[in-house]
Short mmCIF file of C-alpha atoms in Angstrom, two decimals:
data_model
loop_
_atom_site.label_atom_id
_atom_site.label_comp_id
_atom_site.label_asym_id
_atom_site.label_seq_id
_atom_site.Cartn_x
_atom_site.Cartn_y
_atom_site.Cartn_z
CA MET A 354 67.62 -85.99 -94.79
CA VAL A 355 68.31 -82.17 -96.10
CA PRO A 356 65.24 -81.74 -98.30
CA ILE A 357 67.38 -80.21 -100.94
CA LEU A 358 69.16 -83.31 -101.65
CA SER A 359 65.68 -84.61 -103.15
CA GLN A 360 66.51 -82.22 -105.78
CA ILE A 361 70.23 -82.27 -106.83
CA GLN A 362 73.02 -85.06 -107.33
CA VAL A 363 75.92 -84.70 -105.39
CA ALA A 364 79.81 -85.35 -106.67
CA VAL A 365 81.24 -88.37 -105.32
CA PRO A 366 84.65 -90.01 -106.67
CA PHE A 367 83.63 -93.93 -106.73
CA ILE A 368 86.59 -94.67 -105.09
CA ASP A 369 85.31 -92.26 -101.80
CA LEU A 370 82.24 -93.81 -102.45
CA MET A 371 83.46 -97.39 -101.40
CA GLU A 372 85.74 -96.17 -98.86
CA ARG A 373 84.30 -93.38 -96.94
CA TYR A 374 80.67 -92.54 -97.81
CA PHE A 375 78.18 -94.99 -98.93
CA ASP A 376 76.58 -95.27 -95.66
CA LEU A 377 76.79 -91.57 -95.38
CA VAL A 378 75.04 -91.68 -98.89
CA LEU A 379 72.08 -94.15 -98.07
CA LYS A 380 71.63 -92.08 -95.03
CA ASN A 381 70.89 -89.11 -96.10
CA ARG A 382 69.82 -90.36 -99.37
CA VAL A 383 72.07 -88.38 -101.43
CA GLN A 384 71.84 -89.16 -105.01
CA PRO A 385 75.48 -89.24 -106.38
CA GLU A 386 77.13 -88.00 -109.57
CA ILE A 387 79.36 -90.80 -109.59
CA GLY A 388 83.00 -89.96 -110.16
CA LEU A 389 84.66 -92.68 -112.99
CA SER A 390 88.55 -92.00 -112.38
CA ALA A 391 90.98 -94.08 -114.23
CA ASP A 392 92.17 -95.21 -110.90
CA ALA A 393 88.57 -96.53 -110.06
CA LEU A 394 87.86 -98.64 -112.96
CA ASP A 395 91.32 -100.19 -112.59
CA ARG A 396 91.03 -100.90 -108.98
CA TYR A 397 87.51 -102.41 -108.82
CA SER A 398 85.49 -105.13 -110.72
CA PHE A 399 82.68 -105.09 -112.72
CA LYS A 400 80.90 -107.23 -110.17
CA GLU A 401 81.59 -104.23 -107.51
CA PHE A 402 80.27 -101.49 -109.65
CA GLN A 403 77.35 -103.90 -110.41
CA THR A 404 76.45 -104.26 -106.53
CA VAL A 405 76.94 -100.46 -105.85
CA ALA A 406 74.49 -99.81 -108.86
CA ALA A 407 71.97 -102.05 -107.69
CA ARG A 408 71.90 -101.15 -103.92
CA LEU A 409 71.39 -97.46 -105.07
CA ALA A 410 68.77 -98.37 -107.31
CA SER A 411 67.05 -100.62 -104.61
CA GLU A 412 67.00 -97.46 -102.24
CA GLY A 413 65.27 -95.44 -104.89
CA LEU A 414 68.59 -93.01 -105.48
CA SER A 415 69.06 -91.51 -109.01
CA THR A 416 72.44 -91.22 -110.36
CA THR A 417 74.68 -89.23 -112.84
CA LEU A 418 78.07 -90.55 -114.31
CA HIS A 419 80.98 -88.50 -114.83
CA ALA A 420 83.36 -90.04 -117.09
CA PRO A 421 86.90 -89.94 -116.73
CA PHE A 422 88.67 -87.18 -118.14
CA MET A 423 92.25 -86.92 -116.85
CA ASP A 424 94.79 -86.79 -119.68
CA LEU A 425 92.48 -88.09 -122.13
CA CYS A 426 92.13 -86.65 -125.69
CA PRO A 427 89.54 -88.78 -127.77
CA ALA A 428 89.81 -86.21 -130.46
CA SER A 429 93.87 -86.14 -130.53
CA ARG A 430 95.85 -86.12 -133.65
CA ASP A 431 98.11 -88.67 -132.43
CA PRO A 432 96.70 -91.88 -132.63
CA LEU A 433 98.14 -93.72 -129.54
CA ILE A 434 96.78 -90.99 -127.66
CA ARG A 435 93.21 -91.05 -129.45
CA ARG A 436 93.23 -95.17 -128.47
CA ALA A 437 94.14 -94.91 -125.30
CA SER A 438 91.61 -92.43 -124.59
CA ARG A 439 88.76 -93.75 -126.23
CA ASP A 440 89.26 -97.45 -124.74
CA ARG A 441 89.40 -95.62 -121.17
CA LEU A 442 86.01 -93.99 -121.84
CA ARG A 443 84.52 -97.22 -123.27
CA ARG A 444 85.54 -98.55 -120.25
CA ALA A 445 83.13 -96.09 -118.20
CA PHE A 446 80.28 -96.03 -120.80
CA ASP A 447 80.01 -99.77 -120.25
CA LEU A 448 78.66 -99.28 -116.84
CA ILE A 449 75.60 -96.89 -118.23
CA VAL A 450 73.79 -100.39 -118.62
CA GLU A 451 74.07 -101.06 -114.38
CA PHE A 452 73.33 -97.84 -113.23
CA HIS A 453 71.03 -96.07 -115.69
CA PRO A 454 72.06 -92.62 -115.13
CA ARG A 455 69.92 -89.81 -115.74
CA SER A 456 73.03 -88.25 -117.93
CA VAL A 457 76.61 -88.75 -118.09
CA VAL A 458 79.19 -85.85 -118.36
CA CYS A 459 82.13 -85.81 -120.54
CA HIS A 460 84.81 -83.12 -120.47
CA LEU A 461 85.52 -82.51 -124.73
CA GLY A 462 89.51 -82.29 -123.91
CA PHE A 463 89.65 -79.37 -125.95
CA GLU A 464 92.62 -77.13 -124.94
CA PRO A 465 92.70 -74.21 -126.86
CA ARG A 466 96.43 -73.29 -126.66
CA MET A 467 96.91 -76.44 -128.43
CA HIS A 468 93.95 -77.14 -130.42
CA LEU A 469 92.44 -73.94 -131.24
CA GLU A 470 94.49 -73.58 -134.49
CA SER A 471 93.30 -77.08 -135.88
CA LEU A 472 89.49 -76.67 -135.15
CA ASP A 473 87.97 -78.22 -137.86
CA LEU A 474 90.24 -81.46 -137.59
CA TRP A 475 89.66 -81.71 -133.68
CA VAL A 476 85.94 -81.39 -134.04
CA ASP A 477 86.10 -84.22 -136.80
CA GLY A 478 87.96 -86.43 -134.34
CA TRP A 479 85.13 -85.70 -131.38
CA LEU A 480 82.47 -86.58 -134.39
CA ASN A 481 84.01 -89.61 -135.15
CA PHE A 482 84.52 -90.55 -131.61
CA TRP A 483 80.62 -89.66 -131.01
CA GLU A 484 79.95 -92.03 -134.06
CA GLU A 485 82.02 -95.01 -132.16
CA CYS A 486 79.86 -94.16 -128.67
CA GLY A 487 76.63 -92.70 -129.48
CA PRO A 488 74.87 -95.66 -130.39
CA LEU A 489 74.99 -97.01 -126.75
CA PHE A 490 73.46 -93.70 -125.72
CA ARG A 491 70.68 -93.43 -127.99
CA GLU A 492 69.95 -97.34 -126.82
CA GLN A 493 69.85 -96.67 -123.18
CA GLY A 494 68.11 -93.32 -123.86
CA ILE A 495 70.86 -91.27 -122.15
CA ARG A 496 72.46 -88.11 -123.20
CA MET A 497 75.73 -87.25 -122.73
CA ASN A 498 76.39 -83.82 -121.45
CA ILE A 499 79.70 -82.16 -122.66
CA GLU A 500 81.18 -79.75 -120.04
CA ASN A 501 83.21 -76.69 -120.49
CA VAL A 502 86.58 -76.71 -118.74
CA PHE A 503 89.73 -74.90 -120.19
CA GLU A 504 87.74 -73.58 -123.27
CA TRP A 505 88.01 -69.58 -123.30
CA ASP A 506 84.41 -69.34 -125.16
CA SER A 507 82.01 -71.64 -126.26
CA GLN A 508 83.14 -71.89 -129.98
CA VAL A 509 84.27 -75.30 -129.75
CA PHE A 510 80.82 -76.61 -128.35
CA GLU A 511 78.82 -74.38 -130.79
CA ALA A 512 80.80 -76.67 -133.96
CA VAL A 513 80.09 -80.05 -131.90
CA PHE A 514 76.34 -79.11 -131.51
CA ASP A 515 76.23 -77.83 -135.20
CA ARG A 516 76.51 -81.46 -136.32
CA ILE A 517 75.02 -83.43 -133.08
CA PRO A 518 71.35 -83.12 -132.61
CA PRO A 519 70.13 -81.83 -129.54
CA GLU A 520 68.49 -85.18 -128.20
CA ASP A 521 71.92 -87.06 -128.19
CA MET A 522 74.20 -84.33 -126.49
CA GLY A 523 73.35 -81.60 -124.55
CA PHE A 524 75.69 -78.56 -122.35
CA CYS A 525 76.71 -78.99 -118.73
CA PHE A 526 77.70 -75.60 -117.63
CA ASP A 527 80.37 -75.50 -114.52
CA THR A 528 80.20 -72.32 -112.69
CA GLY A 529 83.29 -72.68 -111.33
CA HIS A 530 84.98 -73.21 -114.37
CA CYS A 531 83.74 -70.48 -115.77
CA VAL A 532 85.07 -68.09 -113.25
CA ALA A 533 88.56 -69.72 -113.44
CA PHE A 534 89.04 -70.24 -117.03
CA SER A 535 86.22 -68.67 -119.03
CA ARG A 536 86.82 -65.38 -121.17
CA ILE A 537 83.56 -64.59 -121.41
CA THR A 538 80.45 -64.08 -118.87
CA TRP A 539 77.77 -66.53 -117.80
CA GLN A 540 75.31 -64.33 -119.67
CA GLU A 541 76.98 -65.04 -122.96
CA TRP A 542 77.45 -69.02 -122.26
CA MET A 543 73.87 -68.94 -121.72
CA GLU A 544 73.35 -66.82 -124.76
CA LYS A 545 74.84 -69.66 -126.78
CA LEU A 546 74.32 -72.42 -125.45
CA GLY A 547 71.40 -72.08 -123.10
CA ASP A 548 69.23 -74.02 -125.39
CA ARG A 549 71.65 -76.95 -125.25
CA LEU A 550 71.46 -76.98 -121.19
CA GLY A 551 71.10 -79.99 -119.69
CA GLN A 552 72.94 -80.03 -116.64
CA ILE A 553 74.95 -77.53 -114.15
CA HIS A 554 77.65 -78.35 -111.92
CA VAL A 555 77.83 -75.63 -109.27
CA HIS A 556 80.77 -74.71 -107.09
CA ASP A 557 83.17 -71.76 -106.57
CA ASN A 558 86.68 -70.35 -106.35
CA LEU A 559 88.10 -66.47 -106.58
CA GLY A 560 89.19 -66.59 -109.98
CA ASP A 561 92.68 -68.23 -109.26
CA PHE A 562 92.42 -71.70 -109.17
CA ASP A 563 89.62 -74.28 -109.77
CA GLU A 564 89.18 -74.76 -105.72
CA HIS A 565 85.72 -76.39 -106.19
CA ARG A 566 84.51 -74.34 -102.68
CA ALA A 567 81.25 -74.19 -101.40
CA VAL A 568 78.69 -72.24 -103.13
CA GLY A 569 78.60 -68.57 -102.44
CA GLU A 570 82.33 -68.66 -101.35
CA GLY A 571 83.79 -67.45 -104.22
CA THR A 572 83.05 -64.86 -106.91
CA PHE A 573 80.33 -66.62 -109.29
CA PRO A 574 76.89 -64.67 -109.08
CA PHE A 575 74.74 -67.58 -108.20
CA GLU A 576 71.73 -65.46 -107.32
CA PRO A 577 71.32 -64.08 -110.60
CA PHE A 578 72.33 -66.81 -112.30
CA PHE A 579 69.63 -69.31 -110.62
CA ARG A 580 66.81 -66.46 -111.28
CA ASP A 581 67.67 -66.27 -114.98
CA LEU A 582 67.31 -70.05 -115.68
CA ALA A 583 64.19 -70.60 -113.94
CA ALA A 584 62.65 -67.03 -115.57
CA GLU A 585 63.88 -68.78 -118.97
CA GLY A 586 61.91 -71.78 -118.19
CA ARG A 587 65.12 -73.87 -117.53
CA ARG A 588 65.39 -76.24 -115.27
CA PRO A 589 68.96 -78.39 -115.85
CA ILE A 590 70.27 -80.91 -113.52
CA VAL A 591 72.15 -79.62 -110.87
CA THR A 592 75.02 -81.70 -109.47
CA LEU A 593 77.05 -79.88 -106.43
CA GLU A 594 80.84 -80.05 -106.91
CA ALA A 595 82.18 -78.98 -103.64
CA HIS A 596 85.46 -80.95 -102.98
CA ARG A 597 85.41 -81.14 -99.14
CA GLU A 598 82.53 -82.39 -96.90
CA ASP A 599 82.18 -79.31 -95.06
CA TRP A 600 81.94 -77.14 -98.11
CA VAL A 601 79.20 -79.80 -99.38
CA TRP A 602 77.34 -78.96 -96.28
CA THR A 603 77.51 -75.45 -96.56
CA SER A 604 76.48 -75.36 -99.87
CA LEU A 605 73.56 -77.33 -99.33
CA ARG A 606 72.36 -74.60 -96.95
CA THR A 607 72.97 -72.15 -99.52
CA LEU A 608 71.26 -73.83 -102.17
CA THR A 609 67.92 -74.09 -100.16
CA ASP A 610 67.96 -70.46 -99.89
CA LEU A 611 68.54 -69.70 -103.57
CA TRP A 612 66.68 -72.69 -104.94
CA PRO A 613 64.43 -70.61 -108.00
CA TRP A 614 62.27 -73.97 -108.99
CA GLU A 615 59.21 -75.71 -107.63
CA TRP A 616 60.50 -78.71 -105.35
CA ASN A 617 59.83 -82.15 -106.42
CA GLY A 618 58.57 -84.14 -104.00
CA GLU A 619 60.13 -82.48 -100.90
CA THR A 620 58.98 -79.11 -99.82
CA ALA A 621 61.84 -76.26 -98.96
CA ASP A 622 60.59 -75.96 -94.98
CA SER A 623 60.36 -79.83 -94.57
CA ASP A 624 61.97 -81.29 -91.30
CA ARG A 625 65.93 -81.20 -91.40
CA ASP A 626 68.19 -83.97 -89.61
#
């Protein structure tokens, strides 16, 4: 087992976990962030999700969940789109009681080119959605972390956080999305939202496309980013989101060298497979 795996989550879509990587996850003691796509939720039964959750728990492996996001907008002003989006997300949230994840990551579904003009109405719609699903999260003691994607800056997150307490909802900062889509720097994201930081997604790109490359194979400045987080006393959940298996292994080596925090349990110089 690569020791850094004891410190982080690794993004694994549920379909890939079932069809390709389950044995590898168990052998290497990977702590997965399980991607719950629409396809996965439709293809597999609740019993199959329960079985996977129970096996991971029996192995002592922690999980986080990534809610479905493709084409979803739970704050849509179109009632049909809003209803379909919320139904899909509620299907994913039903699995919280089975996986007992450290967190659930959600996309806001906010596209500034469409929604910025009606920001206040959009935020009202999102808060209405949170009123529907918030009781389950509170009952299970799980925090939702909302992730930057296409948002140009922190404005919509600040508007949401002004109306939802920090114990209920945090911020998931995505390094690759910052490079590909943001109009502000990572320092500005942290200045505005660092106090809400509960999780980070780490991957890289060259700024032209959201490639989910290996950490260090793009333009995001990971060394000062990690250093500043540690200096500020922040230790969020770290999820590796590289989208190729070779990029995962490359990222694990890089993260081992960059890791700024004390190691929990394992040590950086432990024997490696």
